[in-house]
Short mmCIF file of C-alpha atoms in Angstrom, two decimals:
data_model
loop_
_atom_site.label_atom_id
_atom_site.label_comp_id
_atom_site.label_asym_id
_atom_site.label_seq_id
_atom_site.Cartn_x
_atom_site.Cartn_y
_atom_site.Cartn_z
CA MET U 75 -14.73 10.71 -5.33
CA GLU U 76 -13.61 9.28 -2.28
CA LEU U 77 -14.86 5.48 -2.09
CA THR U 78 -16.87 4.55 1.07
CA GLN U 79 -17.50 0.89 1.88
CA TRP U 80 -19.05 -1.04 4.78
CA ILE U 81 -17.91 -4.40 6.17
CA LEU U 82 -20.77 -6.33 7.45
CA GLY U 83 -19.49 -8.97 9.84
CA LYS U 84 -16.25 -9.76 11.32
CA GLU U 85 -12.69 -8.26 9.91
CA ASP U 86 -13.31 -11.22 7.34
CA GLY U 87 -17.15 -10.04 6.56
CA LEU U 88 -18.92 -9.19 3.40
CA LEU U 89 -17.41 -6.13 1.81
CA VAL U 90 -20.31 -3.28 0.52
CA LEU U 91 -18.84 -0.66 -1.58
CA GLU U 92 -20.62 2.58 -1.75
CA PRO U 93 -23.27 1.57 0.59
CA MET U 94 -25.42 4.86 0.52
CA THR U 95 -25.34 4.89 -3.33
CA ALA U 96 -26.21 1.44 -3.59
CA LEU U 97 -29.13 2.03 -0.90
CA THR U 98 -30.39 5.07 -2.74
CA ASP U 99 -30.49 3.36 -5.80
CA PHE U 100 -32.74 0.92 -3.84
CA ILE U 101 -34.84 3.55 -2.87
CA VAL U 102 -35.45 4.32 -6.32
CA THR U 103 -36.48 0.46 -7.11
CA ALA U 104 -38.93 0.24 -4.18
CA VAL U 105 -40.76 3.37 -5.67
CA CYS U 106 -40.71 1.69 -9.04
CA ILE U 107 -42.23 -1.60 -7.34
CA LEU U 108 -44.89 0.29 -6.08
CA GLY U 109 -45.54 1.85 -9.28
CA ILE U 110 -45.71 -1.45 -10.85
CA ILE U 111 -48.35 -2.62 -8.47
CA LYS U 112 -50.48 0.34 -8.88
CA PHE U 113 -50.64 0.30 -12.66
CA SER U 114 -51.23 -3.39 -13.00
CA ARG U 115 -54.49 -3.16 -11.02
CA HIS U 116 -57.26 -1.44 -13.19
CA GLU U 117 -60.24 -1.85 -15.08
CA LYS U 118 -59.80 -3.36 -18.59
CA ASN U 119 -59.65 -0.39 -20.70
CA GLU U 120 -57.44 1.61 -18.09
CA LYS U 121 -54.95 -1.20 -18.24
CA ARG U 122 -54.46 -0.97 -21.64
CA GLN U 123 -53.34 2.40 -21.54
CA LEU U 124 -51.56 2.13 -18.40
CA ARG U 125 -49.84 -1.19 -19.49
CA VAL U 126 -46.92 0.30 -21.08
CA PHE U 127 -46.65 2.54 -18.15
CA ALA U 128 -45.99 -0.10 -15.80
CA TRP U 129 -43.47 -1.67 -17.85
CA PHE U 130 -41.94 1.60 -17.65
CA PHE U 131 -41.84 1.50 -13.91
CA LEU U 132 -40.38 -2.48 -14.41
CA PHE U 133 -37.42 -1.95 -16.47
CA MET U 134 -36.43 1.38 -14.21
CA GLY U 135 -36.73 -0.40 -11.28
CA LEU U 136 -34.64 -3.64 -12.55
CA GLY U 137 -31.91 -1.02 -13.88
CA THR U 138 -31.60 0.76 -10.46
CA LEU U 139 -31.62 -2.77 -8.53
CA PHE U 140 -28.77 -4.17 -10.87
CA ALA U 141 -27.08 -0.55 -10.43
CA GLY U 142 -26.93 -0.77 -6.82
CA LEU U 143 -25.84 -4.25 -6.70
CA PHE U 144 -23.39 -4.60 -9.81
CA THR U 145 -22.19 -1.13 -10.37
CA HIS U 146 -21.91 0.16 -6.84
CA ALA U 147 -21.86 -2.65 -3.88
CA PHE U 148 -20.20 -5.36 -5.27
CA SER U 149 -18.62 -3.89 -8.26
CA TYR U 150 -15.32 -5.29 -7.02
CA VAL U 151 -16.55 -9.22 -7.62
CA PHE U 152 -16.23 -8.44 -11.37
CA TYR U 153 -13.57 -6.29 -11.96
CA PRO U 154 -11.46 -6.06 -8.85
CA GLU U 155 -9.34 -2.74 -10.10
CA ARG U 156 -10.99 0.76 -11.07
CA LEU U 157 -9.20 2.28 -14.14
CA SER U 158 -8.81 5.81 -14.72
CA LYS U 159 -10.36 7.48 -17.77
CA GLU U 160 -6.80 7.38 -19.43
CA ALA U 161 -6.48 3.73 -18.52
CA LEU U 162 -9.75 2.87 -19.56
CA ALA U 163 -9.55 5.09 -22.88
CA ALA U 164 -6.30 2.79 -23.82
CA LEU U 165 -8.39 -0.46 -23.71
CA SER U 166 -9.27 -2.34 -26.94
CA TYR U 167 -12.97 -2.53 -27.53
CA ASP U 168 -12.98 -6.41 -26.11
CA GLU U 169 -11.36 -4.91 -23.11
CA LYS U 170 -13.67 -2.45 -22.46
CA LEU U 171 -16.67 -4.90 -22.93
CA SER U 172 -14.97 -7.21 -20.41
CA TYR U 173 -14.65 -4.34 -18.02
CA ASN U 174 -18.04 -3.04 -18.37
CA LEU U 175 -19.98 -6.32 -18.38
CA HIS U 176 -21.33 -5.73 -14.73
CA ASN U 177 -22.48 -2.34 -15.77
CA LEU U 178 -24.60 -3.44 -18.77
CA PRO U 179 -27.63 -4.76 -16.93
CA ASN U 180 -28.05 -1.39 -15.48
CA TRP U 181 -27.42 0.66 -18.60
CA VAL U 182 -29.67 -1.55 -20.92
CA PHE U 183 -32.35 -1.89 -18.44
CA ASN U 184 -32.23 2.26 -17.99
CA VAL U 185 -32.24 2.57 -22.04
CA VAL U 186 -35.09 0.32 -22.22
CA SER U 187 -37.13 2.29 -19.57
CA VAL U 188 -36.66 5.14 -21.04
CA THR U 189 -37.93 3.92 -24.48
CA LEU U 190 -41.01 2.71 -22.55
CA PHE U 191 -41.50 6.05 -20.89
CA GLU U 192 -41.50 7.92 -24.12
CA VAL U 193 -43.87 5.35 -25.71
CA SER U 194 -46.21 5.42 -22.54
CA ASN U 195 -46.49 9.22 -22.72
CA VAL U 196 -47.85 9.21 -26.62
CA ILE U 197 -50.38 6.29 -25.77
CA MET U 198 -51.55 7.87 -22.49
CA ILE U 199 -51.83 11.60 -24.27
CA LYS U 200 -53.94 9.96 -26.90
CA LYS U 201 -56.74 9.91 -24.25
CA TYR U 202 -56.68 13.87 -24.44
CA PHE U 203 -55.85 14.25 -28.24
CA SER U 204 -57.47 11.49 -30.20
CA LYS U 205 -56.39 13.18 -33.61
CA LEU U 206 -52.16 13.05 -32.21
CA ASN U 207 -50.18 11.85 -35.06
CA THR U 208 -48.77 8.81 -32.95
CA GLY U 209 -46.94 7.42 -36.06
CA LEU U 210 -44.82 10.15 -36.32
CA TYR U 211 -44.13 10.02 -32.52
CA TYR U 212 -43.22 6.09 -33.02
CA ALA U 213 -41.47 6.50 -35.86
CA VAL U 214 -38.86 9.15 -33.94
CA ILE U 215 -38.84 7.06 -30.79
CA ALA U 216 -37.67 4.35 -32.82
CA VAL U 217 -34.97 5.75 -34.61
CA GLU U 218 -33.63 7.65 -31.42
CA SER U 219 -33.77 4.30 -29.47
CA VAL U 220 -32.36 2.23 -31.87
CA THR U 221 -29.55 4.90 -32.26
CA VAL U 222 -29.09 5.18 -28.56
CA TYR U 223 -28.41 1.32 -28.41
CA ALA U 224 -26.23 1.19 -30.92
CA LEU U 225 -24.08 3.81 -29.69
CA LEU U 226 -24.38 2.27 -26.30
CA LEU U 227 -23.19 -0.82 -27.15
CA THR U 228 -20.44 0.66 -29.36
CA VAL U 229 -19.07 3.31 -26.95
CA LEU U 230 -19.67 1.52 -23.80
CA LYS U 231 -20.33 4.96 -21.83
CA TYR U 232 -23.62 5.60 -19.51
CA ASP U 233 -23.32 9.14 -21.25
CA ILE U 234 -25.23 7.87 -23.95
CA ALA U 235 -28.08 6.27 -21.65
CA ILE U 236 -28.16 9.98 -19.89
CA ALA U 237 -28.56 11.54 -23.43
CA HIS U 238 -31.40 9.11 -24.22
CA ILE U 239 -33.10 10.50 -20.69
CA GLY U 240 -32.62 13.99 -21.49
CA PHE U 241 -34.31 13.49 -25.07
CA ALA U 242 -37.24 11.58 -23.66
CA LEU U 243 -38.18 14.13 -20.94
CA TYR U 244 -37.37 17.64 -22.50
CA LEU U 245 -38.06 16.90 -26.31
CA ILE U 246 -40.73 14.17 -26.04
CA ALA U 247 -42.67 14.41 -22.77
CA LEU U 248 -42.15 17.71 -21.61
CA PRO U 249 -43.69 19.73 -24.79
CA LEU U 250 -46.75 17.09 -24.96
CA GLN U 251 -47.45 17.43 -21.37
CA ILE U 252 -47.51 21.06 -21.35
CA VAL U 253 -49.91 21.49 -24.16
CA VAL U 254 -52.55 18.74 -22.34
CA TYR U 255 -52.25 20.92 -19.25
CA ARG U 256 -52.73 24.03 -21.10
CA LYS U 257 -55.72 22.84 -22.57
CA PHE U 258 -57.25 20.61 -19.91
CA ARG U 259 -55.53 21.77 -16.93
CA SER U 260 -54.60 18.12 -16.55
CA GLU U 261 -53.75 16.81 -12.90
CA TYR U 262 -52.08 13.94 -14.68
CA SER U 263 -50.00 16.39 -16.80
CA LYS U 264 -49.21 18.46 -13.90
CA PHE U 265 -47.43 15.84 -12.07
CA MET U 266 -45.61 14.75 -15.04
CA ILE U 267 -44.14 18.02 -15.64
CA ILE U 268 -43.40 18.83 -11.85
CA GLY U 269 -41.31 15.33 -12.18
CA ILE U 270 -39.58 16.47 -15.31
CA LEU U 271 -38.91 19.71 -13.95
CA ILE U 272 -37.39 18.15 -10.64
CA MET U 273 -34.78 15.82 -12.96
CA LEU U 274 -33.04 19.37 -13.62
CA ILE U 275 -31.11 19.43 -10.05
CA THR U 276 -29.47 16.60 -11.47
CA PRO U 277 -27.04 17.85 -14.02
CA PRO U 278 -25.47 20.66 -12.31
CA VAL U 279 -25.21 18.33 -9.25
CA MET U 280 -23.39 15.64 -11.41
CA ALA U 281 -21.50 18.00 -13.26
CA LEU U 282 -20.24 20.09 -10.43
CA LYS U 283 -19.69 16.69 -8.26
CA PHE U 284 -21.40 18.57 -5.46
CA GLU U 285 -21.73 16.31 -2.10
CA PHE U 286 -22.50 17.21 1.70
CA CYS U 287 -19.80 14.67 2.38
CA LYS U 288 -18.30 11.72 1.02
CA TRP U 289 -21.44 9.60 2.71
CA PHE U 290 -23.84 11.52 0.47
CA ASN U 291 -22.12 12.48 -2.66
CA PHE U 292 -23.20 13.58 -6.32
CA ASN U 293 -24.46 10.07 -7.14
CA ASP U 294 -26.47 9.88 -3.73
CA ILE U 295 -28.17 12.84 -4.61
CA SER U 296 -29.17 11.98 -7.92
CA HIS U 297 -30.59 8.84 -6.90
CA VAL U 298 -33.08 10.90 -4.27
CA VAL U 299 -34.34 13.28 -7.33
CA ILE U 300 -34.60 10.20 -9.24
CA ALA U 301 -37.02 8.76 -6.47
CA ALA U 302 -39.01 11.97 -6.26
CA THR U 303 -39.48 12.11 -9.82
CA MET U 304 -40.33 8.75 -9.92
CA TYR U 305 -42.99 9.36 -7.04
CA CYS U 306 -44.32 12.13 -9.38
CA PHE U 307 -45.01 9.92 -12.26
CA MET U 308 -46.88 7.32 -10.12
CA LEU U 309 -48.84 10.16 -8.81
CA ALA U 310 -49.51 10.98 -12.48
CA GLY U 311 -50.41 7.84 -13.35
CA GLU U 312 -53.38 7.79 -10.26
CA LYS U 313 -54.61 11.15 -11.77
CA PHE U 314 -54.74 9.86 -15.18
CA VAL U 315 -56.82 6.92 -14.30
CA LYS U 316 -59.17 9.40 -12.43
CA GLU U 317 -59.41 12.30 -15.36
CA LYS U 318 -62.62 11.83 -17.49
CA VAL U 319 -61.87 13.78 -20.97
CA GLU U 320 -63.88 14.81 -23.85
CA ASN U 321 -61.62 15.16 -27.17
#
């Protein structure tokens, strides 16, 4: 991947690396801010059900904000030299930790947000299935999340967070949402399913490193897809508030 950069101002101006990647991260952050605002303004009963969903938007927004700033735009401030995979693999754990310190806010907030997404799905679906065994789901989520946090801080690779996202979307949320949609024809579940399925675009894009040009690469495409998914989740939350369900 050919790195792009902007210099804001004269020759000694502010250097911004991967500006389009940072900008598309900030687009995700903007959608998340809108979600936080929307789901913090509801009646008492609805607010209780939507609280964790709002936290999901909060931590996702923080993750993409720090990704745009630290991982992309100003990564050179923290670690001026980019290492190859081979050179990175040869480092000791302490050296890898030092090299990735600027990535950790993005990684940790991302992992926390995905856990909150899992929990919020269980809480909200309880509205449709009062007899749902939430204890079992919470236990699975807890074990999986603790494992992910431990692996992330041990391996220090974003691949762990990607696996966490896949587990949350396709093994926790999607099956539950499909059941709700089939039984209730829920608009909430419909938009959740659409958002989850949109995310299927990102794995092949990332694996093939597909890009339209150096100024709009696979990272940028993935961020736009994530923004679209977050918007669908926001619409799902709005539908959730409006739906009256007898279960």
